[in-house]
DNA sequence: GCCGTTTTCGGCCCGACTGTTTTCAGTCG
């Protein structure tokens, strides 16, 4: 049987093709096309396999006849002749060289063509022997940068991306340090953290100031700074710790609107906005909008006025992905996204009855302080050995404690009775229906045997979803960002089962999870699923994670109507699935 | 190689920083 390629694997192949074509010296727009296709494939929520069967491949933006045929060939035969021919002309090992910072396609081609270098060891040897300086444009500085770059690639073979939560913490620390300084006018996170992307490559921060020199001086002088990567008049990059990069950009206050728009991106969105502006006779840069017919510069106080000037409704950062949002904005069809304030209750958290660190009452108070109206207690069921979960008897006893708390905090906080019940390897649950039926809401979760083969794990999920006592499927894919991929399941089938039974899908807000991921949320919504956003808090501070879960929902284009924990608790517990 | 609310052909964003250079190419975002 030939290999079945996942979306991610196909995306990686097209990304490799783009880089190899770049080294080969192909037309740069062709390269952009492959890269764009790779990017769009990686964020699809639906299997390429079923898309090729539907014949809807060409509906994906950036996929035309040539790339569409290649995807079809790869999916249906497990091979791609074009790719095999390409790597026979351009050694695949050159891709590793291109990972070295400052070694782009032009320099890699030169090393390969002029010196016959195609792997790290040979490159290192040549650099040590000062052979690289023989090449045009290579001097001592580049040579030594290559040497240190080789060490970095060896240490971190794939560019490490960090979780949104960690990136946000670091950005907040820096912003806190700078925000009240007299030489600073405005400051904002930008880039992928502002777009609430689930993983972050580097942190972008934008500052408006009349005294850029002062800002830069402060920035590079912070105690957290491990290394200054680059330092210019308006743009400086530093490294914090071993590999987390922070880019700071300083602009004059009048450029704030265009600059924040530019620095938030993503790149594809920016290209599309700039093309959109050009079509209307304006050239857009981070500094201003310039009318191309006359020499006139237009400045914007904020992003909203810029978008509106161009005839678009305001596009929230989370939707700036270059995937059709500009057309929606032009037609006034953007969704009114879920807001953090819309969330009234949290539907998954843990206490010291299982693996949580705080008592039920402490957690209830912490949730109350954050403005929540209700919380659903969901300690682990006892089947999950490692966490010392709750037994049926424990749940009865916990129920009494909950009743007391509800008397004590009546009108301020409502604690709902629930559990996070374990879905066993065969899809059965480790608590009896009778026990589940005594609770307000039941959350079911898969924690073990995530590596089951696709058909089996899909059936397992569906069996859990079809249980009439299961209201919510927790962290559906089971992924842990940077540690393990989620289950390989037939998500379309699972989502259809969830939609038809009315089972809610959780958007787990813990930064290491963010599960469902935004692309699958988008797909599930197309299939008419509904959702909850839950923190999965294990300590009091974790209730703050809600912010990240709302970010995922917003990236997927969800509104408050899609999320059931925007409802009052009375409505929620009287709601019956199905 | 993709794409079209002026286009099925002829376009395809815009600028900062560095290192190597005497005016610019390469890389990055």
Coordinates of C-alpha atoms (C1' of nucleotides) in Angstrom, one line a residue:
Chain A
X1 CA 0.0 0.0 0.0
X2 CA 1.4 3.4 -0.9
X3 CA 1.9 6.1 1.7
X4 CA -1.0 8.3 2.6
X5 CA 0.2 11.9 3.0
X6 CA -1.2 14.1 5.8
X7 CA -1.9 17.8 5.1
X8 CA 1.2 18.7 7.1
X9 CA 3.5 16.4 5.1
X10 CA 2.2 17.7 1.8
X11 CA 2.7 21.3 3.1
X12 CA 6.3 20.4 4.1
X13 CA 7.0 19.0 0.6
X14 CA 5.7 22.2 -1.1
X15 CA 7.7 24.3 1.3
X16 CA 10.8 22.3 0.4
X17 CA 10.0 22.7 -3.3
X18 CA 9.9 26.4 -2.9
X19 CA 13.3 26.6 -1.2
X20 CA 14.9 24.3 -3.7
X21 CA 13.5 26.3 -6.6
X22 CA 14.8 29.4 -4.9
X23 CA 18.3 27.9 -4.7
X24 CA 18.0 26.8 -8.3
X25 CA 17.3 30.4 -9.3
X26 CA 13.7 30.0 -10.5
X27 CA 11.3 32.8 -11.1
X28 CA 10.5 34.4 -7.8
X29 CA 6.8 34.6 -8.3
X30 CA 6.7 30.9 -8.9
X31 CA 8.5 30.4 -5.6
X32 CA 6.0 32.7 -3.8
X33 CA 3.2 30.6 -5.3
X34 CA 4.6 27.3 -3.9
X35 CA 5.1 28.9 -0.5
X36 CA 1.6 30.3 -0.4
X37 CA 0.2 26.9 -1.3
X38 CA 2.2 25.3 1.4
X39 CA 1.0 27.8 4.0
X40 CA -2.6 27.4 3.0
X41 CA -2.5 23.7 3.0
X42 CA -1.0 23.6 6.5
X43 CA -3.9 25.6 7.9
X44 CA -6.7 23.6 6.3
X45 CA -9.1 22.0 8.7
X46 CA -10.1 19.3 6.2
X47 CA -8.1 16.3 4.9
X48 CA -6.6 16.9 1.5
X49 CA -7.5 13.3 0.7
X50 CA -11.2 14.0 1.0
X51 CA -10.8 17.3 -0.8
X52 CA -9.2 15.6 -3.8
X53 CA -12.1 13.1 -3.8
X54 CA -14.6 16.0 -3.7
X55 CA -12.8 17.7 -6.6
X56 CA -12.7 21.0 -4.7
X57 CA -8.9 21.3 -4.6
X58 CA -8.9 24.4 -6.8
X59 CA -11.2 26.2 -4.3
X60 CA -8.3 26.5 -1.9
X61 CA -6.7 30.0 -2.4
X62 CA -3.3 29.8 -4.1
X63 CA -4.0 26.4 -5.7
X64 CA -4.4 26.4 -9.4
X65 CA -4.0 23.8 -12.1
X66 CA -0.3 23.0 -11.8
X67 CA -0.1 22.8 -8.0
X68 CA -3.5 21.1 -7.8
X69 CA -2.4 18.4 -10.2
X70 CA 0.7 17.9 -8.1
X71 CA -1.3 17.5 -4.9
X72 CA -3.5 15.0 -6.7
X73 CA -0.6 13.0 -7.9
X74 CA 1.0 12.9 -4.4
X75 CA -2.2 11.9 -2.7
X76 CA -3.3 9.3 -5.2
X77 CA 0.0 7.7 -6.0
X78 CA 2.1 8.5 -3.0
X79 CA 4.8 10.0 -5.3
X80 CA 5.6 13.3 -7.0
X81 CA 7.6 13.1 -10.1
X82 CA 8.3 16.8 -10.2
X83 CA 9.8 16.7 -6.7
X84 CA 11.9 13.6 -7.5
X85 CA 13.3 15.3 -10.6
X86 CA 14.0 18.5 -8.6
X87 CA 16.0 16.8 -5.9
X88 CA 18.0 15.0 -8.5
X89 CA 19.1 18.4 -9.8
X90 CA 19.4 20.3 -6.5
X91 CA 20.6 18.2 -3.6
X92 CA 18.0 18.1 -0.8
X93 CA 20.8 18.5 1.8
X94 CA 21.1 22.1 0.8
X95 CA 17.9 22.7 2.7
X96 CA 19.8 22.3 5.9
X97 CA 22.3 25.0 4.8
X98 CA 19.3 27.4 4.1
X99 CA 18.3 27.0 7.8
X100 CA 21.4 28.9 8.8
X101 CA 20.5 32.5 9.6
X102 CA 21.8 34.9 6.9
X103 CA 22.3 32.1 4.5
X104 CA 19.6 32.7 2.0
X105 CA 19.1 31.0 -1.4
X106 CA 21.6 33.2 -3.3
X107 CA 24.5 32.4 -0.9
X108 CA 23.6 28.7 -0.7
X109 CA 23.6 28.5 -4.5
X110 CA 27.0 30.2 -4.6
X111 CA 28.5 27.8 -2.0
X112 CA 27.1 24.8 -3.9
X113 CA 28.0 25.9 -7.5
X114 CA 31.3 27.5 -6.8
X115 CA 32.7 25.4 -3.9
X116 CA 30.6 22.2 -4.3
X117 CA 29.4 22.5 -0.7
X118 CA 26.2 20.7 0.1
X119 CA 26.3 19.7 3.8
X120 CA 27.0 21.2 7.2
X121 CA 30.3 19.4 7.8
X122 CA 31.9 20.4 4.6
X123 CA 30.7 24.0 5.1
X124 CA 32.2 24.1 8.5
X125 CA 35.5 22.9 7.3
X126 CA 35.6 25.4 4.5
X127 CA 34.7 28.3 6.8
X128 CA 37.4 27.3 9.3
X129 CA 39.9 27.3 6.5
X130 CA 38.7 30.7 5.4
X131 CA 37.8 29.4 2.0
X132 CA 34.5 31.1 1.9
X133 CA 36.1 34.5 1.6
X134 CA 37.2 33.6 -1.9
X135 CA 33.6 34.0 -3.1
X136 CA 32.3 37.4 -4.3
X137 CA 30.4 39.1 -1.5
X138 CA 31.6 36.9 1.2
X139 CA 33.8 38.6 3.8
X140 CA 35.2 37.7 7.2
X141 CA 32.1 38.8 9.0
X142 CA 29.7 36.6 7.0
X143 CA 32.1 33.7 7.3
X144 CA 32.2 33.9 11.1
X145 CA 28.4 34.4 11.2
X146 CA 28.1 31.2 9.2
X147 CA 30.3 29.4 11.7
X148 CA 28.1 30.4 14.7
X149 CA 25.0 29.8 12.6
X150 CA 26.1 26.2 12.1
X151 CA 26.3 25.6 15.8
X152 CA 22.8 27.0 16.2
X153 CA 21.3 24.8 13.5
X154 CA 23.0 21.8 15.1
X155 CA 21.6 22.7 18.5
X156 CA 18.1 23.5 17.4
X157 CA 17.7 21.6 14.2
X158 CA 14.1 22.9 13.7
X159 CA 13.4 26.5 14.5
X160 CA 11.9 26.3 18.0
X161 CA 8.5 27.9 18.3
X162 CA 7.2 28.7 21.7
X163 CA 3.6 28.6 23.1
X164 CA 1.4 31.7 22.8
X165 CA 1.2 31.8 26.6
X166 CA 4.9 32.0 27.2
X167 CA 5.4 34.6 24.4
X168 CA 2.6 36.7 25.9
X169 CA 4.2 36.6 29.3
X170 CA 7.6 37.7 27.9
X171 CA 6.0 40.5 25.9
X172 CA 4.0 41.7 28.9
X173 CA 7.1 41.9 31.0
X174 CA 8.9 44.1 28.4
X175 CA 5.8 46.3 27.8
X176 CA 5.3 46.8 31.6
X177 CA 8.9 48.0 31.8
X178 CA 8.5 50.6 29.0
X179 CA 5.0 51.8 29.0
X180 CA 5.2 54.6 31.5
X181 CA 8.5 56.1 30.3
X182 CA 8.2 59.7 29.4
X183 CA 10.0 59.2 26.1
X184 CA 7.4 56.7 25.0
X185 CA 4.1 57.7 23.3
X186 CA 2.4 54.3 22.7
X187 CA 3.4 50.7 22.9
X188 CA 1.6 47.5 21.6
X189 CA 2.4 43.9 21.0
X190 CA 2.2 43.2 17.3
X191 CA 2.9 40.3 14.9
X192 CA 1.8 36.7 15.7
X193 CA 1.1 37.3 19.4
X194 CA -1.4 40.0 18.6
X195 CA -3.0 37.7 16.0
X196 CA -3.2 35.1 18.8
X197 CA -1.4 32.4 16.8
X198 CA -1.0 29.2 18.8
X199 CA 2.7 29.1 18.4
X200 CA 5.1 32.0 18.2
X201 CA 8.4 32.2 16.3
X202 CA 9.5 35.6 17.6
X203 CA 7.9 38.4 19.6
X204 CA 7.1 41.7 17.9
X205 CA 6.6 44.9 19.8
X206 CA 5.8 48.3 18.3
X207 CA 6.5 51.7 19.9
X208 CA 5.6 55.2 18.9
X209 CA 8.1 57.8 20.1
X210 CA 9.9 61.0 19.1
X211 CA 13.1 59.7 20.6
X212 CA 13.9 56.4 19.0
X213 CA 17.5 56.5 20.2
X214 CA 16.4 56.5 23.8
X215 CA 13.9 53.7 23.3
X216 CA 16.6 51.5 21.7
X217 CA 19.1 52.3 24.4
X218 CA 16.6 51.2 27.1
X219 CA 15.6 48.1 25.1
X220 CA 19.1 46.6 24.6
X221 CA 20.0 47.5 28.2
X222 CA 17.3 45.4 29.8
X223 CA 18.6 42.7 32.1
X224 CA 16.8 40.0 30.2
X225 CA 18.8 40.6 27.1
X226 CA 21.1 37.8 26.2
X227 CA 22.4 39.0 22.9
X228 CA 21.8 41.9 20.5
X229 CA 21.1 40.4 17.1
X230 CA 20.7 43.6 15.2
X231 CA 20.6 47.3 16.1
X232 CA 19.4 50.0 13.8
X233 CA 17.8 53.5 14.2
X234 CA 14.2 52.2 14.0
X235 CA 14.5 48.4 14.3
X236 CA 16.3 46.3 16.9
X237 CA 16.3 42.6 17.6
X238 CA 17.4 41.0 20.8
X239 CA 17.6 37.5 22.1
X240 CA 16.2 36.5 25.5
X241 CA 17.5 33.2 26.9
X242 CA 18.9 30.8 24.5
X243 CA 16.7 31.3 21.4
X244 CA 13.6 33.6 22.0
X245 CA 13.9 36.6 19.7
X246 CA 12.2 39.9 20.3
X247 CA 11.9 42.5 17.6
X248 CA 11.3 46.1 18.5
X249 CA 10.2 48.7 15.9
X250 CA 10.0 52.4 16.7
X251 CA 8.0 54.9 14.6
X252 CA 6.9 58.5 14.9
X253 CA 3.5 58.9 16.6
X254 CA 1.7 60.1 13.5
X255 CA 2.5 56.8 11.8
X256 CA 0.8 54.7 14.5
X257 CA -2.2 53.5 12.4
X258 CA -0.2 52.3 9.4
X259 CA 2.7 51.0 11.5
X260 CA 0.6 48.9 13.8
X261 CA -1.3 47.5 10.8
X262 CA 2.0 46.7 9.0
X263 CA 3.7 45.2 12.1
X264 CA 0.7 43.0 13.0
X265 CA 0.6 41.2 9.6
X266 CA 0.5 38.4 8.7
X267 CA 2.7 38.8 5.7
X268 CA 0.1 37.5 3.3
X269 CA -2.5 39.9 4.7
X270 CA -0.2 42.8 4.3
X271 CA 0.7 41.9 0.7
X272 CA -3.0 41.7 0.0
X273 CA -3.9 45.0 1.7
X274 CA -1.1 46.8 -0.1
X275 CA -2.2 45.4 -3.5
X276 CA -5.8 46.4 -2.6
X277 CA -4.6 49.9 -1.8
X278 CA -2.5 50.0 -5.0
X279 CA -5.6 49.1 -7.1
X280 CA -7.2 52.2 -5.6
X281 CA -4.3 54.5 -6.3
X282 CA -2.5 54.4 -3.0
X283 CA 0.9 53.0 -2.0
X284 CA 0.8 51.7 1.6
X285 CA 3.9 51.5 3.8
X286 CA 4.3 51.4 7.6
X287 CA 4.8 55.2 7.5
X288 CA 1.8 56.4 5.7
X289 CA -0.6 55.9 2.8
X290 CA 0.7 57.8 -0.3
X291 CA -1.5 58.8 -3.2
X292 CA 0.4 57.6 -6.3
X293 CA -1.0 60.3 -8.6
X294 CA 0.0 63.3 -6.4
X295 CA 2.7 63.6 -3.8
X296 CA 0.4 63.5 -0.8
X297 CA 0.8 61.6 2.4
X298 CA -2.1 60.5 4.5
X299 CA -1.6 59.5 8.2
X300 CA -3.9 57.5 10.4
X301 CA -4.3 57.7 14.2
X302 CA -5.4 54.0 14.4
X303 CA -5.9 51.0 12.2
X304 CA -9.6 51.3 12.1
X305 CA -9.4 54.7 10.3
X306 CA -6.9 53.2 7.8
X307 CA -9.1 50.2 7.0
X308 CA -12.2 52.4 6.7
X309 CA -10.4 54.9 4.4
X310 CA -9.7 52.0 2.1
X311 CA -13.4 51.1 2.1
X312 CA -13.1 48.1 4.4
X313 CA -14.7 47.4 7.7
X314 CA -12.2 47.0 10.6
X315 CA -10.5 43.6 10.4
X316 CA -9.6 42.3 13.9
X317 CA -5.9 41.1 14.2
X318 CA -7.0 37.5 14.7
X319 CA -8.6 37.4 11.3
X320 CA -5.6 38.9 9.4
X321 CA -4.5 35.7 7.8
X322 CA -4.7 36.5 4.1
X323 CA -7.4 33.9 3.6
X324 CA -10.3 35.9 2.2
X325 CA -10.9 38.4 5.1
X326 CA -10.4 41.4 2.9
X327 CA -13.2 40.4 0.6
X328 CA -15.5 39.9 3.6
X329 CA -14.5 43.3 5.0
X330 CA -15.2 44.9 1.6
X331 CA -18.7 43.4 1.6
X332 CA -19.3 44.1 5.3
X333 CA -19.6 40.4 6.0
X334 CA -17.0 39.9 8.7
X335 CA -18.4 38.1 11.7
X336 CA -18.8 39.9 15.0
X337 CA -16.2 38.0 16.9
X338 CA -16.6 36.5 20.4
X339 CA -15.2 38.8 23.2
X340 CA -13.7 37.8 26.4
X341 CA -16.5 39.6 28.3
X342 CA -19.1 37.4 26.6
X343 CA -17.8 34.3 28.5
X344 CA -19.9 33.9 31.7
X345 CA -18.6 30.6 33.0
X346 CA -15.8 28.1 32.9
X347 CA -16.7 24.6 32.1
X348 CA -13.5 22.7 32.9
X349 CA -11.3 23.0 36.0
X350 CA -9.7 20.8 38.6
X351 CA -9.4 20.9 42.4
X352 CA -7.4 19.1 45.0
X353 CA -10.1 16.4 44.7
X354 CA -8.0 15.2 41.8
X355 CA -4.8 16.8 40.4
X356 CA -5.7 20.4 41.0
X357 CA -3.6 22.4 43.5
X358 CA -6.4 24.5 45.2
X359 CA -9.6 23.7 47.1
X360 CA -13.0 24.0 45.5
X361 CA -13.7 27.2 47.5
X362 CA -10.4 28.8 46.6
X363 CA -11.0 28.1 42.9
X364 CA -14.6 29.4 43.1
X365 CA -13.3 32.7 44.7
X366 CA -10.6 33.0 42.1
X367 CA -13.2 32.6 39.3
X368 CA -15.5 35.1 40.9
X369 CA -12.7 37.7 41.1
X370 CA -12.3 37.3 37.4
X371 CA -15.9 38.1 36.8
X372 CA -17.2 34.6 36.1
X373 CA -20.7 33.8 37.1
X374 CA -20.4 30.1 37.2
X375 CA -17.9 27.2 37.0
X376 CA -18.3 23.5 36.3
X377 CA -16.2 21.3 38.6
X378 CA -14.5 18.6 36.4
X379 CA -12.1 16.6 38.4
X380 CA -10.7 13.5 36.7
X381 CA -12.6 10.2 37.0
X382 CA -10.7 7.5 38.9
X383 CA -9.8 5.5 35.8
X384 CA -7.0 7.9 34.9
X385 CA -4.5 6.4 37.4
X386 CA -1.9 9.1 37.5
X387 CA -4.1 11.8 38.8
X388 CA -5.8 10.0 41.7
X389 CA -9.3 10.9 40.3
X390 CA -12.7 10.9 41.9
X391 CA -14.8 7.8 42.5
X392 CA -18.6 7.7 42.4
X393 CA -18.6 8.0 46.2
X394 CA -16.3 11.0 46.0
X395 CA -18.7 12.7 43.6
X396 CA -21.5 12.3 46.0
X397 CA -19.4 13.8 48.8
X398 CA -18.1 16.6 46.5
X399 CA -21.7 17.3 45.6
X400 CA -22.5 18.1 49.2
X401 CA -19.5 20.5 49.4
X402 CA -20.8 22.2 46.2
X403 CA -24.3 22.6 47.7
X404 CA -22.8 24.4 50.7
X405 CA -20.8 26.7 48.5
X406 CA -23.8 27.5 46.4
X407 CA -25.7 28.5 49.6
X408 CA -22.7 30.6 50.8
X409 CA -22.2 32.4 47.5
X410 CA -25.7 32.6 46.3
X411 CA -26.2 35.3 43.6
X412 CA -22.5 35.7 43.2
X413 CA -21.1 32.4 42.0
X414 CA -22.8 29.2 41.0
X415 CA -20.8 26.0 41.2
X416 CA -22.0 23.3 38.8
X417 CA -21.5 19.6 39.4
X418 CA -19.5 17.8 36.7
X419 CA -16.6 15.5 36.0
X420 CA -14.0 14.9 33.4
X421 CA -14.7 11.3 32.6
X422 CA -12.1 9.2 30.9
X423 CA -12.8 7.7 27.5
X424 CA -11.3 4.3 27.6
X425 CA -9.4 2.7 24.6
X426 CA -12.6 1.1 23.3
X427 CA -14.7 4.3 23.6
X428 CA -16.5 3.3 26.7
X429 CA -16.5 5.6 29.8
X430 CA -15.1 4.8 33.2
X431 CA -18.1 6.0 35.1
X432 CA -21.6 4.4 34.8
X433 CA -24.4 6.3 33.1
X434 CA -26.3 6.4 36.4
X435 CA -23.4 8.3 38.0
X436 CA -23.1 10.7 35.0
X437 CA -26.8 11.3 35.0
X438 CA -26.6 12.7 38.5
X439 CA -24.4 15.6 37.5
X440 CA -25.2 18.9 35.8
X441 CA -22.9 18.5 32.9
X442 CA -20.4 15.9 31.8
X443 CA -17.0 16.5 30.1
X444 CA -15.5 13.5 28.3
X445 CA -11.8 13.3 27.5
X446 CA -9.2 11.0 25.8
X447 CA -5.9 11.0 27.6
X448 CA -4.4 7.6 26.7
X449 CA -3.8 5.5 23.6
X450 CA -3.7 8.6 21.4
X451 CA -1.6 6.7 18.9
X452 CA -4.4 4.3 17.9
X453 CA -4.7 4.0 14.2
X454 CA -7.1 6.3 12.5
X455 CA -10.2 4.1 12.0
X456 CA -10.1 2.8 15.6
X457 CA -9.6 6.2 17.3
X458 CA -12.3 7.8 15.2
X459 CA -14.8 5.1 16.3
X460 CA -13.7 5.6 19.8
X461 CA -14.4 9.3 19.8
X462 CA -17.8 8.8 18.1
X463 CA -18.8 6.2 20.6
X464 CA -18.1 8.7 23.4
X465 CA -19.9 11.5 21.5
X466 CA -23.0 9.3 21.1
X467 CA -23.3 8.7 24.8
X468 CA -26.4 10.7 25.8
X469 CA -24.8 11.7 29.1
X470 CA -21.7 13.3 27.5
X471 CA -22.2 17.0 26.9
X472 CA -18.7 18.2 26.0
X473 CA -15.7 16.6 24.3
X474 CA -12.6 18.0 26.1
X475 CA -9.4 19.0 24.3
X476 CA -10.3 16.8 21.3
X477 CA -7.0 16.2 19.5
X478 CA -5.0 15.7 22.7
X479 CA -2.0 17.6 21.3
X480 CA 0.6 19.1 23.6
X481 CA 2.3 21.9 21.7
X482 CA 5.9 21.3 21.1
X483 CA 5.7 17.8 22.8
X484 CA 3.3 15.7 20.9
X485 CA 1.0 15.8 17.9
X486 CA -2.7 15.2 18.5
X487 CA -4.5 12.1 17.5
X488 CA -4.7 11.2 13.8
X489 CA -8.4 10.9 13.4
X490 CA -11.1 11.5 10.8
X491 CA -12.2 14.8 12.1
X492 CA -14.9 15.4 9.6
X493 CA -16.7 12.2 10.8
X494 CA -16.2 13.2 14.4
X495 CA -17.5 16.7 13.8
X496 CA -20.6 15.4 12.0
X497 CA -21.3 13.0 14.9
X498 CA -20.9 15.9 17.3
X499 CA -23.2 18.1 15.3
X500 CA -25.9 15.5 14.9
X501 CA -25.9 14.6 18.6
X502 CA -25.5 18.2 19.8
X503 CA -22.3 17.3 21.7
X504 CA -20.2 20.4 22.3
X505 CA -16.6 20.7 21.3
X506 CA -14.2 22.2 23.8
X507 CA -11.7 24.9 22.9
X508 CA -9.2 24.2 25.7
X509 CA -7.5 27.5 26.6
X510 CA -4.4 26.1 28.3
X511 CA -1.5 27.5 26.2
X512 CA 0.2 24.1 25.8
X513 CA -3.1 22.7 24.4
X514 CA -5.2 25.3 22.6
X515 CA -7.3 22.4 21.5
X516 CA -9.2 22.3 19.2
X517 CA -6.8 24.3 17.1
X518 CA -8.3 27.2 15.1
X519 CA -8.3 25.5 11.7
X520 CA -10.2 22.5 13.1
X521 CA -12.6 24.9 14.9
X522 CA -13.3 26.6 11.6
X523 CA -14.0 23.3 9.9
X524 CA -16.2 22.0 12.8
X525 CA -18.2 25.1 12.5
X526 CA -18.8 24.6 8.8
X527 CA -20.2 21.3 9.8
X528 CA -22.5 23.1 12.3
X529 CA -20.9 22.1 15.6
X530 CA -21.2 24.3 18.7
X531 CA -18.4 25.0 21.2
X532 CA -17.4 25.9 24.7
X533 CA -14.2 27.7 25.8
X534 CA -12.7 26.3 29.0
X535 CA -9.5 26.9 30.9
X536 CA -8.8 23.4 32.3
X537 CA -7.4 25.4 35.3
X538 CA -5.4 23.3 37.8
X539 CA -4.4 26.4 39.9
X540 CA -6.2 29.6 40.6
X541 CA -4.2 31.7 38.1
X542 CA -5.1 29.4 35.3
X543 CA -8.5 31.0 35.0
X544 CA -6.6 33.8 33.2
X545 CA -6.1 31.4 30.3
X546 CA -9.6 32.2 29.1
X547 CA -8.0 35.0 27.1
X548 CA -6.0 32.6 25.0
X549 CA -9.0 30.3 24.4
X550 CA -11.1 33.3 23.2
X551 CA -8.2 34.1 20.9
X552 CA -8.5 30.7 19.2
X553 CA -12.2 31.1 18.8
X554 CA -11.7 34.5 17.3
X555 CA -9.1 33.2 14.8
X556 CA -11.7 30.7 13.7
X557 CA -14.3 33.5 13.2
X558 CA -16.6 32.4 16.0
X559 CA -19.3 34.7 17.5
X560 CA -20.8 34.5 20.9
X561 CA -23.7 32.6 19.5
X562 CA -21.4 29.7 18.7
X563 CA -20.2 29.3 22.3
X564 CA -22.6 27.9 25.0
X565 CA -20.7 29.2 28.0
X566 CA -21.8 32.7 27.0
X567 CA -25.2 31.6 28.3
X568 CA -26.5 32.1 31.9
X569 CA -26.0 28.9 34.0
X570 CA -29.8 28.3 34.4
X571 CA -30.2 28.1 30.6
X572 CA -27.1 25.9 30.3
X573 CA -28.1 23.2 32.7
X574 CA -31.6 23.0 31.4
X575 CA -30.3 22.6 27.9
X576 CA -30.5 19.0 26.6
X577 CA -28.2 17.8 23.9
X578 CA -29.7 16.2 20.8
Chain B
dG1 C1' 2.5 29.5 -10.7
dC2 C1' -1.7 32.2 -9.5
dC3 C1' -5.2 35.5 -10.5
dG4 C1' -9.2 38.9 -12.4
dT5 C1' -16.1 44.1 -9.5
dT6 C1' -11.1 47.6 -15.3
dT7 C1' -7.4 42.0 -16.9
dT8 C1' -7.4 34.9 -19.5
dC9 C1' -2.1 38.3 -20.1
dG10 C1' 0.8 40.8 -17.5
dG11 C1' 1.0 42.0 -13.5
dC12 C1' 2.5 40.1 -8.6
dC13 C1' 4.2 45.2 -1.3
dC14 C1' 7.5 47.7 0.8
dG15 C1' 11.2 48.9 3.7
dA16 C1' 15.2 48.1 7.5
dC17 C1' 19.6 46.4 8.4
dT18 C1' 24.2 44.3 7.5
dG19 C1' 28.3 43.5 5.1
dT20 C1' 30.5 44.2 1.3
dT21 C1' 30.9 47.7 -1.0
dT22 C1' 31.9 53.0 -3.4
dT23 C1' 26.3 52.4 -4.9
dC24 C1' 24.3 47.7 -3.8
dA25 C1' 23.0 42.8 -3.0
dG26 C1' 21.2 39.6 0.2
dT27 C1' 18.3 38.6 3.9
dC28 C1' 14.5 39.2 6.7
dG29 C1' 9.8 40.2 8.0

